[in-house]
Short mmCIF file of C-alpha atoms in Angstrom, two decimals:
data_model
loop_
_atom_site.label_atom_id
_atom_site.label_comp_id
_atom_site.label_asym_id
_atom_site.label_seq_id
_atom_site.Cartn_x
_atom_site.Cartn_y
_atom_site.Cartn_z
CA MET A 1 0.00 0.00 0.00
CA THR A 2 1.38 3.41 -0.94
CA SER A 3 1.00 6.33 1.43
CA SER A 4 -1.57 7.86 -0.94
CA GLU A 5 -3.67 4.68 -0.76
CA GLY A 6 -3.30 4.72 3.01
CA LEU A 7 -4.83 8.19 3.06
CA GLY A 8 -7.72 6.87 1.00
CA LEU A 9 -7.25 9.48 -1.73
CA SER A 10 -7.55 9.52 -5.48
CA THR A 11 -4.34 9.53 -7.51
CA GLY A 12 -6.51 10.15 -10.56
CA ARG A 13 -7.44 13.61 -9.30
CA LEU A 14 -3.77 14.52 -8.85
CA ALA A 15 -2.81 13.18 -12.28
CA GLY A 16 -5.86 14.87 -13.82
CA TRP A 17 -4.88 18.36 -12.73
CA GLU A 18 -1.26 17.83 -13.74
CA ARG A 19 -2.31 16.53 -17.16
CA ARG A 20 -4.62 19.51 -17.56
CA LEU A 21 -1.77 21.89 -16.73
CA HIS A 22 0.52 20.31 -19.31
CA THR A 23 -1.97 20.00 -22.13
CA ALA A 24 -3.12 23.61 -21.61
CA ALA A 25 0.50 24.79 -21.75
CA HIS A 26 1.45 22.61 -24.74
CA PRO A 27 -1.67 21.18 -26.43
CA PHE A 28 0.37 19.34 -29.08
CA ALA A 29 3.97 19.11 -27.89
CA TYR A 30 3.30 17.56 -24.47
CA PRO A 31 1.10 14.65 -25.69
CA LEU A 32 3.57 14.06 -28.55
CA ILE A 33 6.61 13.98 -26.24
CA ARG A 34 4.79 11.76 -23.74
CA GLY A 35 3.78 9.33 -26.47
CA LEU A 36 7.21 9.19 -28.07
CA GLY A 37 8.89 8.73 -24.68
CA LYS A 38 6.76 5.66 -24.04
CA LEU A 39 7.86 4.16 -27.36
CA ARG A 40 11.63 4.81 -27.27
CA PRO A 41 13.97 6.51 -24.80
CA VAL A 42 15.82 8.35 -27.61
CA VAL A 43 14.20 9.38 -30.88
CA ARG A 44 15.22 11.75 -33.69
CA LEU A 45 12.54 14.34 -34.53
CA PRO A 46 13.10 15.89 -37.98
CA GLY A 47 13.40 19.66 -37.74
CA LEU A 48 13.50 19.66 -33.93
CA GLY A 49 16.39 17.51 -32.74
CA VAL A 50 17.00 14.33 -30.75
CA LEU A 51 14.50 13.76 -27.94
CA VAL A 52 15.81 12.01 -24.80
CA SER A 53 13.13 10.77 -22.36
CA ASP A 54 14.98 8.36 -20.04
CA ALA A 55 16.39 9.58 -16.71
CA SER A 56 19.65 7.59 -16.91
CA LEU A 57 20.37 8.72 -20.47
CA LEU A 58 19.40 12.29 -19.65
CA ARG A 59 21.87 12.30 -16.76
CA GLU A 60 24.51 10.77 -19.06
CA VAL A 61 24.12 13.75 -21.42
CA LEU A 62 24.28 16.29 -18.59
CA MET A 63 27.46 14.71 -17.22
CA ASP A 64 29.20 14.63 -20.63
CA ALA A 65 31.05 17.84 -21.58
CA SER A 66 30.76 17.00 -25.30
CA TYR A 67 27.09 18.00 -25.06
CA SER A 68 27.41 21.77 -24.94
CA LYS A 69 25.23 24.61 -23.63
CA THR A 70 26.97 27.18 -25.83
CA GLY A 71 26.35 25.93 -29.37
CA THR A 72 24.07 27.65 -31.86
CA ARG A 73 21.31 25.08 -31.15
CA ALA A 74 21.76 24.87 -27.37
CA SER A 75 20.15 26.97 -24.65
CA GLY A 76 23.09 29.39 -24.52
CA ALA A 77 22.27 30.61 -28.02
CA LEU A 78 18.94 31.89 -26.74
CA TRP A 79 20.42 33.99 -23.96
CA THR A 80 23.85 35.25 -25.10
CA PRO A 81 22.38 37.97 -27.39
CA VAL A 82 20.26 39.13 -24.44
CA VAL A 83 22.57 38.97 -21.39
CA GLY A 84 26.07 38.86 -22.88
CA PRO A 85 28.58 36.01 -23.09
CA ARG A 86 29.45 35.63 -19.38
CA ALA A 87 26.16 34.94 -17.60
CA LEU A 88 27.00 31.42 -16.33
CA LEU A 89 23.96 29.75 -17.90
CA ASN A 90 25.53 30.24 -21.36
CA MET A 91 29.09 29.16 -20.55
CA ASP A 92 31.07 25.92 -20.71
CA GLY A 93 34.53 24.64 -19.87
CA GLU A 94 37.13 26.12 -17.53
CA ALA A 95 35.74 29.67 -17.74
CA HIS A 96 32.39 28.37 -16.51
CA LEU A 97 33.92 26.37 -13.66
CA GLU A 98 36.08 29.30 -12.57
CA LEU A 99 33.09 31.67 -12.46
CA ARG A 100 31.04 29.11 -10.51
CA ARG A 101 33.82 28.82 -7.93
CA ARG A 102 33.79 32.58 -7.45
CA LEU A 103 30.01 32.69 -7.07
CA ASN A 104 29.57 29.72 -4.71
CA GLY A 105 29.87 31.83 -1.56
CA LEU A 106 26.82 33.87 -2.57
CA PHE A 107 24.55 30.86 -2.08
CA THR A 108 25.33 29.71 1.46
CA PRO A 109 22.27 29.15 3.73
CA ARG A 110 22.93 32.45 5.53
CA ALA A 111 23.34 34.39 2.28
CA VAL A 112 20.14 33.11 0.66
CA GLU A 113 18.17 33.60 3.88
CA SER A 114 18.99 37.32 3.82
CA ILE A 115 17.70 37.53 0.24
CA VAL A 116 14.51 35.50 0.75
CA ALA A 117 13.35 36.22 4.33
CA PRO A 118 11.89 39.75 3.79
CA ALA A 119 9.77 38.59 0.84
CA VAL A 120 8.56 35.52 2.78
CA GLU A 121 7.47 37.67 5.72
CA ARG A 122 5.53 39.98 3.38
CA MET A 123 3.81 36.89 1.98
CA ARG A 124 2.96 35.75 5.52
CA GLY A 125 1.29 39.04 6.36
CA ARG A 126 -0.61 39.22 3.07
CA LEU A 127 -1.92 35.65 3.33
CA SER A 128 -3.02 35.98 6.94
CA ALA A 129 -4.73 39.33 6.42
CA GLY A 130 -6.38 38.17 3.20
CA LEU A 131 -7.95 35.07 4.76
CA GLU A 132 -9.46 36.91 7.71
CA ASN A 133 -13.21 37.53 8.00
CA GLY A 134 -14.16 34.96 5.37
CA HIS A 135 -12.24 36.57 2.53
CA SER A 136 -10.27 34.66 -0.09
CA VAL A 137 -6.71 35.12 -1.38
CA GLU A 138 -5.41 34.65 -4.91
CA PHE A 139 -2.30 32.60 -4.11
CA VAL A 140 -0.53 32.64 -7.51
CA GLY A 141 -0.37 36.43 -7.20
CA LEU A 142 1.23 36.10 -3.77
CA VAL A 143 3.92 33.79 -5.19
CA LYS A 144 4.58 36.30 -7.98
CA GLU A 145 5.08 38.96 -5.31
CA LEU A 146 7.44 36.63 -3.44
CA SER A 147 9.44 36.08 -6.62
CA GLY A 148 9.47 39.81 -7.35
CA GLY A 149 10.65 40.54 -3.81
CA VAL A 150 13.58 38.17 -4.25
CA ILE A 151 14.36 39.75 -7.63
CA SER A 152 14.48 43.19 -5.98
CA ARG A 153 17.09 41.89 -3.52
CA LEU A 154 19.16 40.43 -6.36
CA LEU A 155 18.97 43.81 -8.10
CA GLY A 156 20.21 45.53 -4.95
CA VAL A 157 17.10 47.72 -4.58
CA PRO A 158 16.39 48.93 -1.01
CA ASP A 159 12.88 47.99 0.18
CA GLN A 160 11.81 51.61 0.61
CA ALA A 161 13.65 53.05 -2.42
CA PRO A 162 11.78 55.92 -4.15
CA GLY A 163 10.30 54.78 -7.44
CA ARG A 164 10.91 51.10 -6.60
CA LEU A 165 9.07 48.88 -9.08
CA PRO A 166 6.29 46.78 -7.48
CA ASP A 167 7.23 43.14 -6.94
CA THR A 168 4.63 41.95 -9.45
CA ASP A 169 6.13 44.24 -12.12
CA LEU A 170 9.58 42.79 -11.45
CA PHE A 171 8.13 39.31 -11.89
CA SER A 172 6.47 40.36 -15.15
CA LEU A 173 9.79 41.64 -16.49
CA GLY A 174 11.27 38.17 -15.96
CA THR A 175 8.39 36.39 -17.66
CA SER A 176 8.43 38.86 -20.57
CA ILE A 177 11.85 37.35 -21.40
CA THR A 178 11.18 33.65 -20.77
CA GLY A 179 7.81 33.88 -22.54
CA LEU A 180 9.62 34.42 -25.85
CA VAL A 181 11.08 30.87 -25.87
CA ARG A 182 9.45 28.12 -27.94
CA LEU A 183 10.55 24.49 -28.22
CA GLY A 184 10.65 24.55 -32.02
CA ARG A 185 12.79 27.68 -32.21
CA PRO A 186 16.54 27.29 -31.42
CA GLN A 187 17.17 31.05 -31.37
CA LEU A 188 15.26 34.24 -30.69
CA THR A 189 14.41 36.43 -33.67
CA PRO A 190 15.95 39.94 -33.87
CA PRO A 191 12.70 41.62 -32.69
CA GLN A 192 12.51 39.16 -29.78
CA VAL A 193 16.13 39.84 -28.84
CA ALA A 194 15.37 43.57 -28.87
CA LYS A 195 12.32 43.04 -26.64
CA ALA A 196 14.27 40.86 -24.20
CA LYS A 197 17.19 43.31 -24.09
CA ALA A 198 14.77 46.15 -23.32
CA ALA A 199 13.49 44.19 -20.30
CA VAL A 200 17.07 43.44 -19.21
CA GLU A 201 17.94 47.15 -19.45
CA ILE A 202 15.15 47.95 -16.97
CA LEU A 203 16.63 45.35 -14.60
CA ALA A 204 20.14 46.66 -15.32
CA GLY A 205 19.49 50.17 -13.98
CA PRO A 206 19.25 49.18 -10.29
CA VAL A 207 22.06 46.62 -10.68
CA ARG A 208 24.44 49.24 -12.08
CA GLU A 209 23.47 51.70 -9.35
CA ALA A 210 24.06 49.16 -6.57
CA TYR A 211 27.31 48.03 -8.21
CA ARG A 212 28.62 51.60 -8.34
CA ARG A 213 27.70 52.21 -4.68
CA ASP A 214 30.17 49.41 -3.91
CA ASP A 215 27.95 48.24 -1.04
CA PRO A 216 28.85 44.63 -0.08
CA ALA A 217 25.47 44.30 1.64
CA THR A 218 23.84 44.15 -1.81
CA PHE A 219 24.04 41.28 -4.29
CA PRO A 220 25.60 43.45 -7.05
CA GLY A 221 28.06 44.80 -4.46
CA ARG A 222 29.10 41.24 -3.64
CA LEU A 223 29.62 40.56 -7.35
CA ARG A 224 31.88 43.61 -7.54
CA GLU A 225 33.85 42.32 -4.53
CA LEU A 226 34.38 39.06 -6.43
CA GLY A 227 36.02 40.97 -9.26
CA LEU A 228 33.21 40.85 -11.82
CA SER A 229 32.83 43.82 -14.14
CA GLU A 230 29.67 45.91 -14.10
CA ASP A 231 28.42 44.34 -17.35
CA GLU A 232 29.16 40.86 -16.00
CA ALA A 233 27.17 41.68 -12.84
CA VAL A 234 24.21 42.77 -14.98
CA GLY A 235 24.47 39.53 -16.99
CA ILE A 236 24.66 37.32 -13.89
CA VAL A 237 21.69 38.96 -12.15
CA SER A 238 19.65 38.87 -15.37
CA ALA A 239 20.48 35.17 -15.78
CA PHE A 240 19.19 34.36 -12.29
CA VAL A 241 15.99 36.28 -13.00
CA ILE A 242 15.53 34.41 -16.30
CA ALA A 243 16.33 30.98 -14.84
CA GLY A 244 14.35 31.20 -11.61
CA THR A 245 11.34 33.44 -12.09
CA GLU A 246 8.85 31.22 -13.86
CA THR A 247 9.88 27.88 -12.35
CA LEU A 248 9.18 29.12 -8.80
CA VAL A 249 5.77 30.54 -9.69
CA SER A 250 4.95 27.31 -11.51
CA TYR A 251 6.06 25.00 -8.73
CA VAL A 252 4.85 26.47 -5.43
CA PRO A 253 1.13 26.66 -6.32
CA ARG A 254 1.32 23.22 -7.94
CA LEU A 255 2.82 21.74 -4.78
CA ALA A 256 0.20 23.49 -2.64
CA ALA A 257 -2.48 21.92 -4.88
CA LEU A 258 -0.88 18.46 -4.65
CA LEU A 259 -0.79 18.61 -0.85
CA PHE A 260 -4.38 19.84 -0.70
CA ASP A 261 -5.71 17.29 -3.21
CA ASP A 262 -3.79 14.46 -1.56
CA GLY A 263 -5.02 15.34 1.94
CA ARG A 264 -1.53 15.90 3.35
CA LEU A 265 -1.97 19.42 4.69
CA PRO A 266 -3.24 18.49 8.21
CA MET A 267 -0.38 16.03 8.74
CA LEU A 268 2.33 18.41 7.51
CA ALA A 269 0.89 21.41 9.35
CA ALA A 270 1.11 19.43 12.60
CA ASP A 271 4.55 17.91 11.94
CA ARG A 272 7.04 19.36 9.43
CA ALA A 273 9.33 16.32 9.52
CA GLY A 274 7.85 15.09 6.23
CA LEU A 275 8.16 18.44 4.44
CA PRO A 276 11.57 17.81 2.76
CA ASP A 277 10.30 14.55 1.23
CA ALA A 278 7.06 16.23 0.11
CA VAL A 279 8.97 19.10 -1.52
CA ASN A 280 11.40 16.74 -3.24
CA GLU A 281 8.65 14.44 -4.48
CA GLY A 282 6.65 17.45 -5.63
CA LEU A 283 9.62 18.59 -7.71
CA ARG A 284 9.89 15.12 -9.19
CA PHE A 285 6.17 14.82 -9.94
CA THR A 286 5.67 18.30 -11.41
CA ALA A 287 9.06 18.68 -13.16
CA PRO A 288 8.99 22.52 -13.16
CA SER A 289 11.99 22.53 -15.53
CA PRO A 290 10.33 20.36 -18.19
CA MET A 291 12.94 20.60 -20.95
CA MET A 292 16.71 21.26 -21.21
CA LEU A 293 18.67 21.89 -24.40
CA ARG A 294 22.18 20.87 -25.42
CA GLU A 295 24.14 20.66 -28.67
CA ALA A 296 26.29 17.65 -29.53
CA THR A 297 29.90 18.51 -30.38
CA ALA A 298 31.11 14.97 -31.11
CA GLU A 299 29.80 11.78 -32.68
CA LYS A 300 28.14 9.56 -30.06
CA GLN A 301 25.78 6.67 -29.53
CA LEU A 302 22.90 7.42 -27.16
CA GLY A 303 20.22 4.85 -26.44
CA GLY A 304 20.92 3.12 -29.74
CA VAL A 305 20.66 6.37 -31.76
CA ARG A 306 23.64 7.82 -33.62
CA ILE A 307 24.35 11.38 -32.46
CA ARG A 308 26.11 13.70 -34.90
CA PRO A 309 28.02 16.93 -34.17
CA GLY A 310 25.59 19.86 -34.32
CA ASP A 311 22.56 17.80 -33.27
CA ARG A 312 20.16 19.65 -31.02
CA ILE A 313 19.48 17.49 -27.94
CA LEU A 314 16.06 17.89 -26.31
CA LEU A 315 16.22 16.56 -22.75
CA SER A 316 12.66 15.80 -21.67
CA THR A 317 12.97 16.11 -17.90
CA VAL A 318 9.21 16.09 -17.61
CA HIS A 319 8.84 12.61 -19.08
CA ALA A 320 12.02 11.20 -17.53
CA VAL A 321 10.86 11.94 -13.98
CA LYS A 322 7.05 11.96 -14.20
CA SER A 323 7.00 8.52 -15.84
CA LEU A 324 8.43 7.03 -12.63
CA GLY A 325 5.01 7.02 -10.96
CA GLY A 326 2.35 8.98 -9.11
CA PHE A 327 2.89 11.46 -6.29
CA ASP A 328 4.06 9.64 -3.17
CA PRO A 329 6.59 11.28 -0.80
CA ALA A 330 7.14 7.94 0.97
CA VAL A 331 8.80 6.42 -2.11
CA PRO A 332 12.45 7.50 -2.63
CA VAL A 333 13.28 9.00 -6.01
CA PRO A 334 15.42 6.50 -7.99
CA ALA A 335 19.09 7.51 -8.14
CA PRO A 336 19.23 8.36 -11.89
CA ALA A 337 16.37 10.85 -11.50
CA ARG A 338 17.46 12.39 -8.19
CA GLN A 339 17.40 16.22 -8.41
CA LEU A 340 17.46 15.94 -12.20
CA TRP A 341 15.16 18.99 -12.41
CA PHE A 342 18.16 21.03 -11.17
CA GLY A 343 20.48 19.50 -13.78
CA ALA A 344 23.61 17.44 -13.12
CA GLY A 345 27.37 17.67 -13.39
CA ALA A 346 29.15 20.96 -14.06
CA HIS A 347 25.88 22.75 -14.79
CA PHE A 348 23.97 21.63 -11.70
CA CYS A 349 21.90 24.70 -10.78
CA ILE A 350 24.06 27.01 -8.65
CA GLY A 351 20.91 28.84 -7.56
CA MET A 352 19.34 25.69 -6.10
CA PRO A 353 19.81 26.86 -2.45
CA LEU A 354 18.05 30.13 -3.31
CA ALA A 355 15.17 28.30 -5.01
CA MET A 356 14.81 25.88 -2.09
CA ALA A 357 14.80 28.76 0.41
CA GLU A 358 11.93 30.38 -1.51
CA ILE A 359 10.03 27.09 -1.78
CA ASN A 360 10.46 26.16 1.88
CA GLY A 361 9.64 29.70 3.00
CA ALA A 362 6.40 29.78 1.04
CA LEU A 363 5.39 26.26 2.13
CA ASN A 364 6.00 27.01 5.79
CA VAL A 365 3.85 30.15 5.50
CA LEU A 366 1.03 28.03 4.01
CA LEU A 367 1.39 25.34 6.68
CA ASP A 368 1.58 27.85 9.56
CA GLU A 369 -1.64 29.43 8.30
CA TYR A 370 -3.29 26.02 7.93
CA ALA A 371 -2.27 25.07 11.49
CA ARG A 372 -3.79 28.32 12.76
CA LYS A 373 -7.03 27.77 10.87
CA PRO A 374 -7.45 25.38 7.91
CA TRP A 375 -7.83 26.75 4.39
CA ARG A 376 -8.93 25.11 1.14
CA ILE A 377 -8.60 25.73 -2.59
CA ARG A 378 -11.89 27.30 -3.56
CA GLN A 379 -11.16 27.42 -7.29
CA ARG A 380 -8.26 27.35 -9.76
CA THR A 381 -7.59 27.94 -13.45
CA VAL A 382 -4.70 26.75 -15.63
CA SER A 383 -2.56 28.85 -17.98
CA ARG A 384 -2.63 28.20 -21.71
CA ASN A 385 0.15 28.29 -24.32
CA VAL A 386 2.97 29.03 -21.88
CA LEU A 387 6.58 27.82 -21.67
CA ILE A 388 6.27 26.23 -18.21
CA PRO A 389 2.93 24.72 -17.11
CA HIS A 390 1.38 26.63 -14.21
CA TYR A 391 -1.84 27.71 -12.57
CA LYS A 392 -3.13 31.05 -13.79
CA SER A 393 -4.98 31.59 -10.55
CA MET A 394 -5.64 29.72 -7.31
CA GLU A 395 -8.12 31.05 -4.79
CA LEU A 396 -7.61 30.05 -1.16
CA ALA A 397 -10.34 30.42 1.47
CA ARG A 398 -10.96 29.24 5.03
CA GLY A 399 -12.64 25.90 5.63
CA HIS A 400 -11.93 22.21 5.01
#
């Protein structure tokens, strides 16, 4: 008996909402990828690239330096025209490793707590006040504000700065960039590059100001201390905004819905010991980073398919990890799939501690509020034709 069966709950309801999220986001691509992944772990798709849908093979690609992030058909090609050549997410080799080593100290538990805590406390106050007196709260909007609050800290903007952009506007700037990406398009068009660069320039203003103040209490000030140039600091901050904005706002409401639908909220609100497993399994089951891109630089064999230099490699994280089974925090994630949503090898997500601090902060706010007085999901809607599947809205209200 799985833990879900022990709770007497319906796995079909969980799978139904997740399927709805994916098919609304990608009405054709998601069913196609899911179907192909069931047939063969590696398949060549004319005009698109080589699709990899098996966790072990996906990890093999991520661990192999001959599959590059910087080629003209890899993910780096999307972002270099927008954020410059040294933004970490579009680098490979020794230069990439050296920059990672310099940045590692920015993501210690203490460092990420100082970035995330103020935004989490604002979320706590907004949720509690919104649920009082029988009112409801639109939770996706609160997570956008949380994300925007973290972005403002990365930009080095003081909380009370005159003319400070609202947190939701900062979030929208991030999504205006990521929303330009499509699976079938290896590069952004010139008008799209111009649009993305315009959004980055808005983000760049506060970063440059904080950098020039030379204040080590700010994130750009820390980058200056590490010897990065002003333009490199702008590129690094922009990269973190691009990489983390939409995945957080996708994942946190989806996990909240999973815990609500699966009846786990009362248990977790009373005892947080099971929260790490629930968060980890939620990441596995929702796969908020559904696809990764690489370009082959050498001839290879992968899952029985010949790989040629220049091949675009589509790493279907979503199928590799979701196909392992339904949502059940009591079942350990198999080793090949462990933390695969954060990557593997040299490009394992350096911002993972920051993302986990945001996730755990938001979940503890939800659970604290549930322990004080239970809430429920009154209604929810899914987003359509988006890069990363997510809820468009999720209304929380008091009551079981």
